Coordinates of C-alpha atoms and ligand atoms in Angstrom, one line a residue:
Chain C
X174 CA -90.3 -15.0 -11.9
X175 CA -88.4 -18.1 -11.3
X176 CA -87.5 -19.1 -8.2
X177 CA -84.7 -21.1 -9.1
X178 CA -81.5 -19.4 -11.1
X179 CA -80.3 -20.5 -14.4
X180 CA -77.7 -19.9 -16.4
X181 CA -78.5 -17.1 -19.6
X182 CA -79.9 -19.5 -22.3
X183 CA -81.1 -19.5 -25.8
X184 CA -84.5 -18.1 -25.8
X185 CA -86.8 -21.5 -26.5
X186 CA -85.5 -23.3 -23.0
X187 CA -88.4 -23.5 -20.6
X188 CA -88.6 -20.9 -18.3
X189 CA -90.8 -21.3 -14.8
X190 CA -92.6 -19.2 -12.8
X191 CA -94.1 -19.1 -9.4
X192 CA -97.4 -21.1 -8.1
X193 CA -100.0 -19.0 -7.2
X194 CA -103.4 -20.9 -6.0
X195 CA -106.4 -19.8 -8.7
X196 CA -109.8 -20.7 -7.3
X197 CA -111.1 -23.8 -9.6
X198 CA -113.4 -26.3 -9.1
X199 CA -110.4 -28.8 -9.7
X200 CA -106.7 -28.6 -8.9
X201 CA -104.3 -30.8 -9.2
X202 CA -100.6 -30.4 -7.8
X203 CA -97.7 -32.6 -8.7
X204 CA -94.1 -31.7 -6.8
X205 CA -91.1 -33.6 -6.2
X206 CA -88.2 -33.2 -4.0
X207 CA -87.8 -29.4 -2.7
X208 CA -91.0 -28.9 -5.0
X209 CA -92.5 -29.3 -2.1
X210 CA -91.8 -26.1 -0.4
X211 CA -93.3 -24.0 -3.6
X212 CA -96.9 -25.4 -2.6
X213 CA -96.3 -25.1 1.1
X214 CA -95.4 -21.4 -0.1
X215 CA -98.0 -20.9 -2.5
X216 CA -100.7 -22.3 0.6
X217 CA -99.9 -19.7 2.5
X218 CA -101.8 -17.4 0.0
X219 CA -104.1 -20.0 -0.9
X220 CA -108.3 -19.0 -0.2
X221 CA -109.3 -21.6 2.3
X222 CA -111.6 -24.1 0.0
X223 CA -108.2 -24.3 -2.2
X224 CA -107.1 -27.5 -0.9
X225 CA -111.1 -29.2 -0.1
X226 CA -110.8 -29.7 -4.3
X227 CA -107.2 -30.2 -4.5
X228 CA -105.2 -33.4 -5.3
X229 CA -101.5 -33.3 -4.6
X230 CA -99.2 -36.1 -6.3
X231 CA -96.0 -35.6 -3.8
X232 CA -92.6 -37.7 -5.0
X233 CA -90.1 -37.7 -2.7
X234 CA -87.0 -38.6 -5.1
X235 CA -84.5 -38.5 -1.8
X236 CA -85.9 -36.5 0.4
X237 CA -87.3 -39.3 2.6
X238 CA -90.2 -37.2 5.2
X239 CA -89.0 -33.9 4.9
X240 CA -92.0 -32.0 3.9
X241 CA -94.5 -35.1 4.4
X242 CA -95.7 -33.8 7.9
X243 CA -95.9 -29.8 6.3
X244 CA -97.7 -31.6 3.1
X245 CA -100.6 -33.4 5.2
X246 CA -101.3 -30.8 7.2
X247 CA -102.5 -28.8 4.1
X248 CA -105.7 -30.6 4.3
X249 CA -106.2 -31.4 0.5
X250 CA -108.8 -33.8 -0.6
X251 CA -106.3 -36.3 -1.8
X252 CA -102.6 -37.0 -1.0
X253 CA -100.4 -39.3 -2.7
X254 CA -96.6 -40.0 -1.4
X255 CA -94.7 -42.0 -3.5
X256 CA -90.6 -42.5 -3.7
X257 CA -89.9 -42.0 -7.4
X258 CA -91.7 -40.6 -10.4
X259 CA -91.7 -44.5 -12.2
X260 CA -94.0 -45.3 -8.8
X261 CA -96.1 -42.4 -9.3
X262 CA -96.4 -42.5 -12.9
X263 CA -100.0 -44.9 -13.0
X264 CA -101.4 -42.2 -10.4
X265 CA -100.2 -39.6 -12.6
X266 CA -101.5 -41.1 -16.1
X267 CA -104.5 -42.2 -14.7
X268 CA -105.4 -38.8 -12.9
X269 CA -105.1 -36.7 -16.2
X270 CA -107.1 -39.1 -17.9
X271 CA -109.9 -38.8 -16.0
X272 CA -109.5 -35.5 -15.0
X273 CA -112.5 -32.7 -17.0
X274 CA -112.3 -29.1 -17.8
X275 CA -111.5 -26.6 -15.6
X276 CA -108.6 -28.6 -13.9
X277 CA -105.8 -26.4 -13.2
X278 CA -102.8 -27.9 -12.9
X279 CA -99.6 -26.9 -10.7
X280 CA -96.4 -29.0 -11.2
X281 CA -93.1 -27.9 -9.1
X282 CA -89.9 -29.1 -8.4
X283 CA -87.4 -30.4 -11.2
X284 CA -87.2 -30.1 -14.9
X285 CA -87.8 -33.1 -15.5
X286 CA -90.5 -33.9 -13.6
X287 CA -92.1 -30.6 -14.8
X288 CA -91.3 -31.6 -18.4
X289 CA -92.8 -35.1 -18.5
X290 CA -95.9 -34.0 -16.5
X291 CA -96.4 -31.1 -18.9
X292 CA -95.9 -33.4 -22.1
X293 CA -98.2 -36.3 -20.8
X294 CA -101.1 -33.4 -19.4
X295 CA -101.3 -31.7 -23.0
X296 CA -101.3 -35.0 -24.8
X297 CA -104.7 -35.5 -22.8
X298 CA -106.0 -32.3 -23.5
X299 CA -105.0 -30.3 -21.1
X300 CA -104.2 -26.1 -22.1
X301 CA -100.9 -24.8 -21.2
X302 CA -102.7 -21.8 -19.8
X303 CA -104.0 -24.1 -17.2
X304 CA -100.6 -25.5 -15.9
X305 CA -98.5 -23.3 -13.2
X306 CA -95.1 -24.1 -12.9
X307 CA -92.4 -23.4 -10.5
X308 CA -88.8 -24.8 -10.5
X309 CA -87.4 -26.0 -7.0
X310 CA -84.3 -28.0 -6.3
X311 CA -81.5 -29.4 -8.4
X312 CA -80.9 -28.1 -11.9
X313 CA -80.0 -31.6 -13.0
X314 CA -81.0 -32.2 -16.8
X315 CA -83.2 -35.2 -18.2
X316 CA -81.5 -35.5 -21.6
X317 CA -81.8 -37.2 -24.9
X318 CA -79.2 -38.9 -26.6
X319 CA -79.9 -37.7 -30.1
X320 CA -78.2 -40.7 -31.7
X321 CA -79.3 -43.7 -29.6
X322 CA -82.4 -42.0 -28.6
X323 CA -81.7 -43.4 -25.1
X324 CA -83.1 -40.9 -22.2
X325 CA -80.3 -40.3 -19.4
X326 CA -81.9 -38.6 -16.0
X327 CA -80.3 -36.4 -13.7
X328 CA -77.0 -35.1 -15.4
X329 CA -75.6 -32.8 -14.2
X330 CA -72.1 -32.9 -15.4
X331 CA -71.1 -32.0 -19.5
X332 CA -69.7 -33.3 -21.0
X333 CA -71.1 -37.0 -20.2
X334 CA -71.6 -40.5 -21.5
X335 CA -74.3 -41.5 -22.7
X336 CA -75.2 -45.0 -20.5
X337 CA -76.7 -46.3 -23.3
X338 CA -74.2 -46.4 -26.3
X339 CA -71.2 -45.0 -24.7
X340 CA -70.8 -41.7 -26.6
X341 CA -69.6 -38.6 -24.7
X342 CA -72.6 -36.2 -25.0
X343 CA -72.4 -32.1 -25.4
X344 CA -75.5 -31.2 -23.3
X345 CA -77.2 -28.6 -25.3
X346 CA -79.9 -25.7 -24.3
X347 CA -82.2 -27.1 -26.9
X348 CA -85.1 -28.7 -25.6
X349 CA -87.9 -30.9 -26.7
X350 CA -91.2 -30.5 -25.3
X351 CA -92.3 -33.9 -27.1
X352 CA -89.7 -35.9 -25.2
X353 CA -89.1 -33.2 -22.5
X354 CA -85.8 -33.4 -22.3
X355 CA -82.9 -31.6 -23.5
X356 CA -80.5 -32.8 -26.5
X357 CA -77.1 -34.3 -26.3
X358 CA -74.8 -34.2 -28.8
X359 CA -71.7 -36.4 -29.8
X360 CA -68.9 -34.1 -28.5
X361 CA -66.1 -35.3 -30.5
X362 CA -67.9 -35.8 -33.7
X363 CA -65.1 -33.6 -35.9
X364 CA -62.2 -35.0 -33.7
X365 CA -62.7 -38.4 -32.1
X366 CA -61.2 -38.4 -29.4
X367 CA -60.9 -34.9 -28.4
X368 CA -63.1 -34.9 -25.4
X369 CA -63.0 -31.9 -22.9
X370 CA -63.0 -32.3 -19.1
X371 CA -66.3 -32.6 -17.7
X372 CA -67.3 -29.5 -15.6
X373 CA -70.1 -29.8 -13.4
X374 CA -72.7 -27.4 -14.8
X375 CA -75.5 -28.5 -13.6
X376 CA -76.3 -28.8 -9.2
Chain I
X187 CA -103.3 -3.5 -52.2
X188 CA -105.9 -5.2 -53.0
X189 CA -108.5 -5.4 -50.1
X190 CA -110.0 -9.0 -49.3
X191 CA -108.5 -12.6 -50.8
X192 CA -108.4 -13.3 -54.4
X193 CA -111.8 -13.5 -56.5
X194 CA -113.1 -17.0 -57.8
X195 CA -115.9 -16.5 -60.6
X196 CA -118.9 -18.9 -59.9
X197 CA -122.2 -19.7 -61.5
X198 CA -125.0 -20.7 -59.5
X199 CA -125.5 -24.3 -59.6
X200 CA -128.7 -24.2 -57.9
X201 CA -131.8 -22.7 -55.5
X202 CA -133.2 -24.6 -52.9
X203 CA -135.5 -23.2 -50.2
X204 CA -135.8 -25.2 -47.6
X205 CA -138.2 -23.6 -45.3
X206 CA -140.3 -20.3 -45.1
X207 CA -137.0 -18.6 -44.2
X208 CA -133.9 -20.3 -45.2
X209 CA -132.3 -20.9 -48.8
X210 CA -128.9 -23.0 -50.1
X211 CA -127.4 -21.8 -52.9
X212 CA -125.1 -23.9 -54.6
X213 CA -121.9 -22.8 -57.0
X214 CA -119.6 -24.0 -59.3
X215 CA -116.7 -22.0 -61.0
X216 CA -117.7 -20.9 -63.8
X217 CA -115.1 -22.3 -66.2
X218 CA -115.2 -25.5 -64.6
X219 CA -112.3 -25.7 -62.8
X220 CA -112.1 -27.1 -59.4
X221 CA -112.7 -25.0 -56.3
X222 CA -109.9 -24.4 -53.4
X223 CA -110.1 -26.9 -50.6
X224 CA -111.5 -25.0 -47.4
X225 CA -111.2 -26.2 -43.8
X226 CA -114.0 -26.9 -41.6
X227 CA -115.9 -23.3 -40.6
X228 CA -114.6 -21.5 -43.4
X229 CA -116.9 -18.4 -45.1
X230 CA -116.9 -16.7 -48.5
X231 CA -117.6 -13.1 -49.2
X232 CA -120.7 -13.0 -51.9
X233 CA -120.4 -9.8 -53.9
X234 CA -123.6 -8.4 -54.4
X235 CA -124.9 -5.5 -57.5
X236 CA -127.8 -4.5 -55.5
X237 CA -129.2 -2.1 -57.8
X238 CA -126.3 -0.2 -57.5
X239 CA -125.3 -0.7 -54.3
X240 CA -122.2 -3.3 -53.9
X241 CA -122.8 -5.4 -51.4
X242 CA -120.3 -7.7 -50.0
X243 CA -121.5 -10.3 -47.0
X244 CA -119.8 -13.4 -45.3
X245 CA -121.4 -16.7 -45.7
X246 CA -120.2 -19.9 -44.1
X247 CA -119.6 -22.6 -46.4
X248 CA -122.0 -26.1 -45.2
X249 CA -120.7 -28.0 -48.0
X250 CA -118.2 -30.9 -47.5
X251 CA -114.9 -29.6 -47.4
X252 CA -113.3 -32.3 -50.0
X253 CA -116.0 -31.5 -52.3
X254 CA -113.7 -29.0 -54.9
X255 CA -117.0 -29.3 -57.4
X256 CA -119.0 -27.0 -55.6
X257 CA -119.9 -24.9 -52.5
X258 CA -122.8 -24.3 -50.8
X259 CA -124.0 -21.9 -48.1
X260 CA -126.9 -21.2 -46.7
X261 CA -128.8 -18.2 -46.2
X262 CA -131.9 -16.9 -43.9
X263 CA -134.0 -14.3 -45.3
X264 CA -133.9 -11.1 -42.9
X265 CA -136.5 -9.0 -43.6
X266 CA -135.7 -5.9 -41.6
X267 CA -131.6 -6.2 -42.6
X268 CA -129.6 -4.0 -44.8
X269 CA -130.9 -6.0 -47.9
X270 CA -128.0 -8.4 -48.3
X271 CA -130.2 -11.6 -47.5
X272 CA -133.0 -10.4 -49.6
X273 CA -131.0 -9.8 -52.5
X274 CA -130.0 -13.6 -52.2
X275 CA -133.3 -14.7 -51.8
X276 CA -135.0 -12.6 -54.9
X277 CA -132.6 -11.9 -56.7
X278 CA -130.1 -15.1 -56.9
X279 CA -131.6 -17.9 -59.7
X280 CA -129.8 -20.7 -61.2
X281 CA -127.3 -20.0 -63.9
X282 CA -126.6 -16.6 -62.7
X283 CA -122.8 -15.6 -62.4
X284 CA -121.3 -14.2 -59.6
X285 CA -118.1 -13.2 -57.6
X286 CA -117.2 -14.8 -54.3
X287 CA -113.9 -14.4 -52.5
X288 CA -111.5 -17.4 -51.9
X289 CA -112.4 -19.0 -48.7
X290 CA -111.2 -17.7 -45.6
X291 CA -111.3 -19.7 -42.1
X292 CA -112.0 -17.8 -38.9
X293 CA -113.7 -20.8 -36.9
X294 CA -111.4 -23.6 -37.2
X295 CA -111.7 -26.9 -35.6
X296 CA -109.0 -27.6 -33.0
X297 CA -107.8 -30.8 -34.2
X298 CA -105.5 -31.5 -31.1
X299 CA -109.1 -31.3 -29.3
X300 CA -110.3 -34.6 -28.0
X301 CA -113.6 -34.1 -28.4
X302 CA -115.6 -31.1 -30.1
X303 CA -118.9 -29.7 -28.4
X304 CA -120.9 -27.4 -30.8
X305 CA -123.5 -25.1 -29.9
X306 CA -125.6 -23.9 -32.5
X307 CA -128.4 -21.5 -32.5
X308 CA -130.6 -20.9 -35.6
X309 CA -128.5 -20.6 -38.8
X310 CA -125.9 -20.5 -36.7
X311 CA -125.9 -23.9 -37.8
X312 CA -124.3 -23.3 -41.2
X313 CA -120.5 -23.7 -40.2
X314 CA -121.0 -27.1 -38.1
X315 CA -122.1 -28.6 -41.2
X316 CA -118.6 -28.4 -43.1
X317 CA -117.3 -29.1 -40.0
X318 CA -119.1 -32.4 -39.4
X319 CA -118.1 -33.4 -42.8
X320 CA -114.8 -32.8 -41.6
X321 CA -114.6 -34.7 -38.3
X322 CA -116.9 -37.6 -39.6
X323 CA -114.0 -38.2 -42.0
X324 CA -111.9 -38.7 -39.5
X325 CA -114.3 -40.1 -36.9
X326 CA -113.6 -37.3 -34.3
X327 CA -115.6 -37.0 -31.2
X328 CA -118.5 -34.4 -31.5
X329 CA -121.3 -33.7 -30.2
X330 CA -124.1 -31.2 -32.0
X331 CA -126.1 -28.7 -29.2
X332 CA -128.7 -27.1 -31.8
X333 CA -131.4 -24.6 -30.7
X334 CA -134.1 -23.9 -33.0
X335 CA -137.3 -22.4 -33.0
X336 CA -139.0 -25.0 -34.3
X337 CA -139.1 -28.3 -36.2
X338 CA -140.3 -26.6 -39.4
X339 CA -137.7 -23.9 -38.8
X340 CA -134.6 -26.1 -38.1
X341 CA -132.6 -25.8 -41.3
X342 CA -131.1 -29.3 -41.4
X343 CA -132.4 -30.7 -38.7
X344 CA -133.9 -34.0 -40.5
X345 CA -130.6 -34.6 -42.7
X346 CA -128.6 -34.1 -38.9
X347 CA -131.1 -36.4 -37.4
X348 CA -131.0 -39.0 -39.9
X349 CA -127.0 -39.1 -39.7
X350 CA -126.3 -38.1 -36.6
X351 CA -128.6 -39.5 -34.3
X352 CA -126.3 -40.5 -31.4
X353 CA -124.7 -36.9 -31.8
X354 CA -127.4 -34.6 -32.1
X355 CA -129.4 -33.0 -29.4
X356 CA -132.0 -30.7 -30.5
X357 CA -133.8 -27.9 -28.5
X358 CA -136.7 -26.3 -29.7
X359 CA -138.2 -22.9 -28.7
X360 CA -141.8 -23.4 -29.1
X361 CA -142.0 -26.7 -27.1
X362 CA -140.1 -24.6 -24.4
X363 CA -137.0 -27.2 -24.3
X364 CA -133.8 -25.0 -23.3
X365 CA -130.1 -25.8 -23.4
X366 CA -129.0 -26.4 -19.8
X367 CA -125.9 -25.2 -20.4
X368 CA -124.1 -25.0 -17.2
X369 CA -125.1 -28.4 -16.7
X370 CA -123.6 -29.1 -20.2
X371 CA -120.0 -27.4 -19.8
X372 CA -119.0 -29.3 -16.3
X373 CA -117.8 -32.8 -16.5
X374 CA -116.9 -32.5 -19.8
X375 CA -113.5 -34.6 -20.3
X376 CA -110.7 -32.8 -20.2
X377 CA -109.3 -31.5 -24.1
X378 CA -112.9 -31.0 -25.3
X379 CA -113.2 -28.0 -26.9
X380 CA -116.5 -26.0 -27.5
X381 CA -117.7 -24.0 -30.3
X382 CA -120.8 -21.7 -30.8
X383 CA -122.0 -20.0 -33.8
X384 CA -125.7 -18.2 -33.0
X385 CA -126.6 -14.9 -32.1
X386 CA -124.7 -12.6 -30.1
X387 CA -126.8 -13.4 -26.7
X388 CA -126.0 -16.5 -27.1
X389 CA -122.2 -16.6 -27.9
X390 CA -122.3 -14.3 -24.7
X391 CA -124.3 -16.4 -22.9
X392 CA -121.6 -19.8 -24.0
X393 CA -118.6 -17.9 -23.3
X394 CA -119.3 -16.3 -19.6
X395 CA -120.7 -20.1 -18.6
X396 CA -117.5 -21.4 -19.7
X397 CA -115.5 -18.9 -17.9
X398 CA -117.3 -19.5 -14.8
X399 CA -116.7 -23.3 -15.1
X400 CA -112.7 -22.3 -15.7
X401 CA -113.1 -23.2 -19.0
X402 CA -109.6 -22.0 -20.7
X403 CA -110.2 -19.3 -23.5
X404 CA -108.0 -21.6 -25.5
X405 CA -110.9 -24.0 -25.5
X406 CA -113.3 -21.8 -26.1
X407 CA -114.6 -20.9 -30.1
X408 CA -117.0 -18.7 -31.3
X409 CA -118.5 -17.2 -34.6
X410 CA -121.1 -14.4 -34.5
X411 CA -123.3 -14.8 -37.2
X412 CA -124.6 -11.4 -38.2
X413 CA -124.5 -9.1 -41.2
X414 CA -123.4 -5.7 -40.4
X415 CA -126.2 -4.2 -38.4
X416 CA -128.1 -1.1 -39.8
X417 CA -128.6 2.2 -38.2
X418 CA -128.8 5.9 -38.8
X419 CA -126.8 7.9 -41.2
X420 CA -123.8 9.4 -40.2
X421 CA -120.6 11.2 -42.0
X422 CA -116.7 10.7 -41.2
X423 CA -113.6 12.8 -42.7
X424 CA -111.1 10.6 -44.0
X425 CA -107.8 12.6 -43.0
X426 CA -105.7 10.7 -45.8
X427 CA -108.0 10.9 -48.3
X428 CA -108.7 14.2 -47.6
X429 CA -112.6 14.3 -47.9
X430 CA -115.7 13.5 -46.3
X431 CA -118.3 10.5 -46.6
X432 CA -121.6 10.0 -45.9
X433 CA -122.7 6.1 -44.6
X434 CA -126.3 5.6 -45.0
X435 CA -128.7 3.9 -42.8
X436 CA -128.2 0.4 -44.4
X437 CA -124.4 0.4 -46.1
X438 CA -121.6 -0.1 -43.5
X439 CA -118.8 2.7 -42.9
X440 CA -116.4 -0.2 -44.9
X441 CA -118.9 -0.2 -47.8
X442 CA -119.2 3.5 -47.7
X443 CA -115.4 3.8 -48.0
X444 CA -115.1 1.3 -51.0
X445 CA -118.1 2.8 -52.8
X446 CA -115.8 6.0 -52.4
X447 CA -112.8 4.1 -54.1
X448 CA -110.9 4.3 -50.7
X449 CA -109.7 0.8 -50.4
X450 CA -109.7 -1.2 -46.7
X451 CA -107.9 -4.3 -45.8
X452 CA -110.8 -7.1 -44.7
X453 CA -111.6 -10.5 -44.3
X454 CA -114.6 -11.5 -42.4
X455 CA -116.5 -8.4 -43.0
X456 CA -117.9 -9.3 -39.6
X457 CA -116.3 -7.7 -36.9
X458 CA -114.0 -10.7 -36.4
X459 CA -110.8 -10.4 -37.7
X460 CA -109.2 -7.4 -37.0
X461 CA -108.5 -6.8 -40.8
X462 CA -109.8 -3.7 -41.4
X463 CA -108.8 -1.9 -38.1
X464 CA -108.8 1.6 -38.1
X465 CA -107.4 4.4 -36.2
X466 CA -109.5 7.5 -35.1
X467 CA -108.0 10.7 -35.1
X468 CA -110.7 12.9 -33.9
X469 CA -114.1 11.8 -32.2
X470 CA -116.8 14.2 -31.0
X471 CA -119.8 11.6 -30.3
X472 CA -120.0 7.9 -29.8
X473 CA -119.0 4.7 -31.7
X474 CA -120.9 2.4 -31.9
X475 CA -118.8 -0.8 -31.7
X476 CA -120.2 -4.3 -33.2
X477 CA -117.4 -6.0 -33.3
X478 CA -115.6 -8.7 -31.6
X479 CA -111.9 -7.8 -32.3
X480 CA -111.2 -4.6 -30.0
X481 CA -110.4 -4.5 -26.3
X482 CA -112.5 -2.9 -23.5
X483 CA -109.8 -0.5 -23.5
X484 CA -109.7 0.4 -27.1
X485 CA -113.4 0.6 -26.9
X486 CA -113.4 3.5 -23.9
X487 CA -110.5 5.1 -25.8
X488 CA -112.0 5.9 -29.0
X489 CA -108.9 6.0 -31.1
X490 CA -110.3 2.6 -33.0
X491 CA -112.9 1.7 -34.9
X492 CA -113.7 -1.4 -37.0
X493 CA -115.5 0.2 -40.2
X494 CA -116.9 -3.3 -41.2
X495 CA -119.6 -3.6 -38.7
X496 CA -119.2 -0.4 -36.0
X497 CA -120.7 2.6 -36.9
X498 CA -121.1 6.2 -35.0
X499 CA -123.5 8.7 -33.6
X500 CA -121.9 12.3 -32.9
X501 CA -121.0 15.8 -34.2
X502 CA -117.7 14.6 -35.6
X503 CA -115.5 11.6 -36.5
X504 CA -112.3 11.6 -38.6
X505 CA -110.5 8.6 -39.4
X506 CA -106.8 7.6 -40.8
X507 CA -108.1 6.8 -44.3
Ligands
FES769 S1 -113.2 -7.1 -42.0 FE1 -113.1 -8.5 -40.4 S2 -113.1 -6.8 -38.7 FE2 -113.7 -5.8 -40.1

């Protein structure tokens, strides 16, 4: 069961579950913003030894130090705090590349973070069955403009203007796992200039 | 409905004894046509007319998958077995016409793997031979851990040692060398897939050890390499065909069904593919489940049987065939 509520969608749209601590020799937890809450909640039911084998990478993404003391008190073997995904990326990639079979991944927070880590982890060979996810916080979308291929992060309104090529894009539920983004398609392709008013669809 | 995959008429090109127990057989398409390409780990079902008994045994292809001129299989003589391997060893000669099935692969490489860790026991080396051909053509990273009784009984040991000295690790029973499996499986880089082919005990050992080391099931691949076991004779009632047939000691239930003209779908004839799954309507006795297909629950419920490998002991068995 997903923690966040999403509007009804097509069947291929990613879905998220609830984190539940498994016994494993290596645990890698990556979260952004309110995703910290998922880790903190999971910890309540986790076996004692869980965090001794755990590496937490936490991205504040505007939450400042709201969750830091709680995360610190979990006693993880390693805890990294970074302000943005971009800042944390080298560490995420380096960690994924150097892990071993047996690693379990716990991802929590926004779709953009979860999707991008899944994309990179599976590229390094982590099995999907070893990845748990829990969506928390903003439902803003990471979108690829299908025309110019530019990526726009944290889109909340539909339609919206591509910040790379300037076209007005309709936000589809069609998701690309390879790119870790939803698809944005020109909204006035058939009738140039006819651009519906933008509505806030994602918060 | 025709059971199995399309047949290919082949001519035995050569029969090459490799050691006291193991012989290689090479086939060409009888009219000189190309054989279908296959992928590493595939097997063919070889048909034999063993003095009136039709045997169809699966053997892994061990030749280069890119070579469509010939297929090779390697057969270990099993003196206690049902006779298929004995037939191959004593009756099959160069020039003979035979029928084999189109290749089927139930033990294929996962080409998304970053590293392929292969564990072979005895004659279980054969599917790895074709897989290694395939992997070296793409320069993929592999390691082969090969357990043999002795240097003399290790098929292809010399060839492998010469061609892949860095990839090969050999464990010889007669030297008390043993694969340290837990150490091997711990600490493998993420993206490694493990493949095991050998006796059942070895497969169970690898699967169990991998599970303990938190390997995901999707990265653990196995193929048991045994022909169906002999056992006691038994009778089976066929509900749809409305008859009762007997299965003799050296016959599988699938072979007995085929002998009485009841067609049953199959691919592997080794309890792995699931094609021959058959509903059990009545079972007063015990099913000896020898397959890798059914779940524990299905086994306990006595509602399914895999006729290619499983047998029955008891008063009455009725199946939906
Ligand atoms: S033929 Fe494959 S399981 Fe019986």
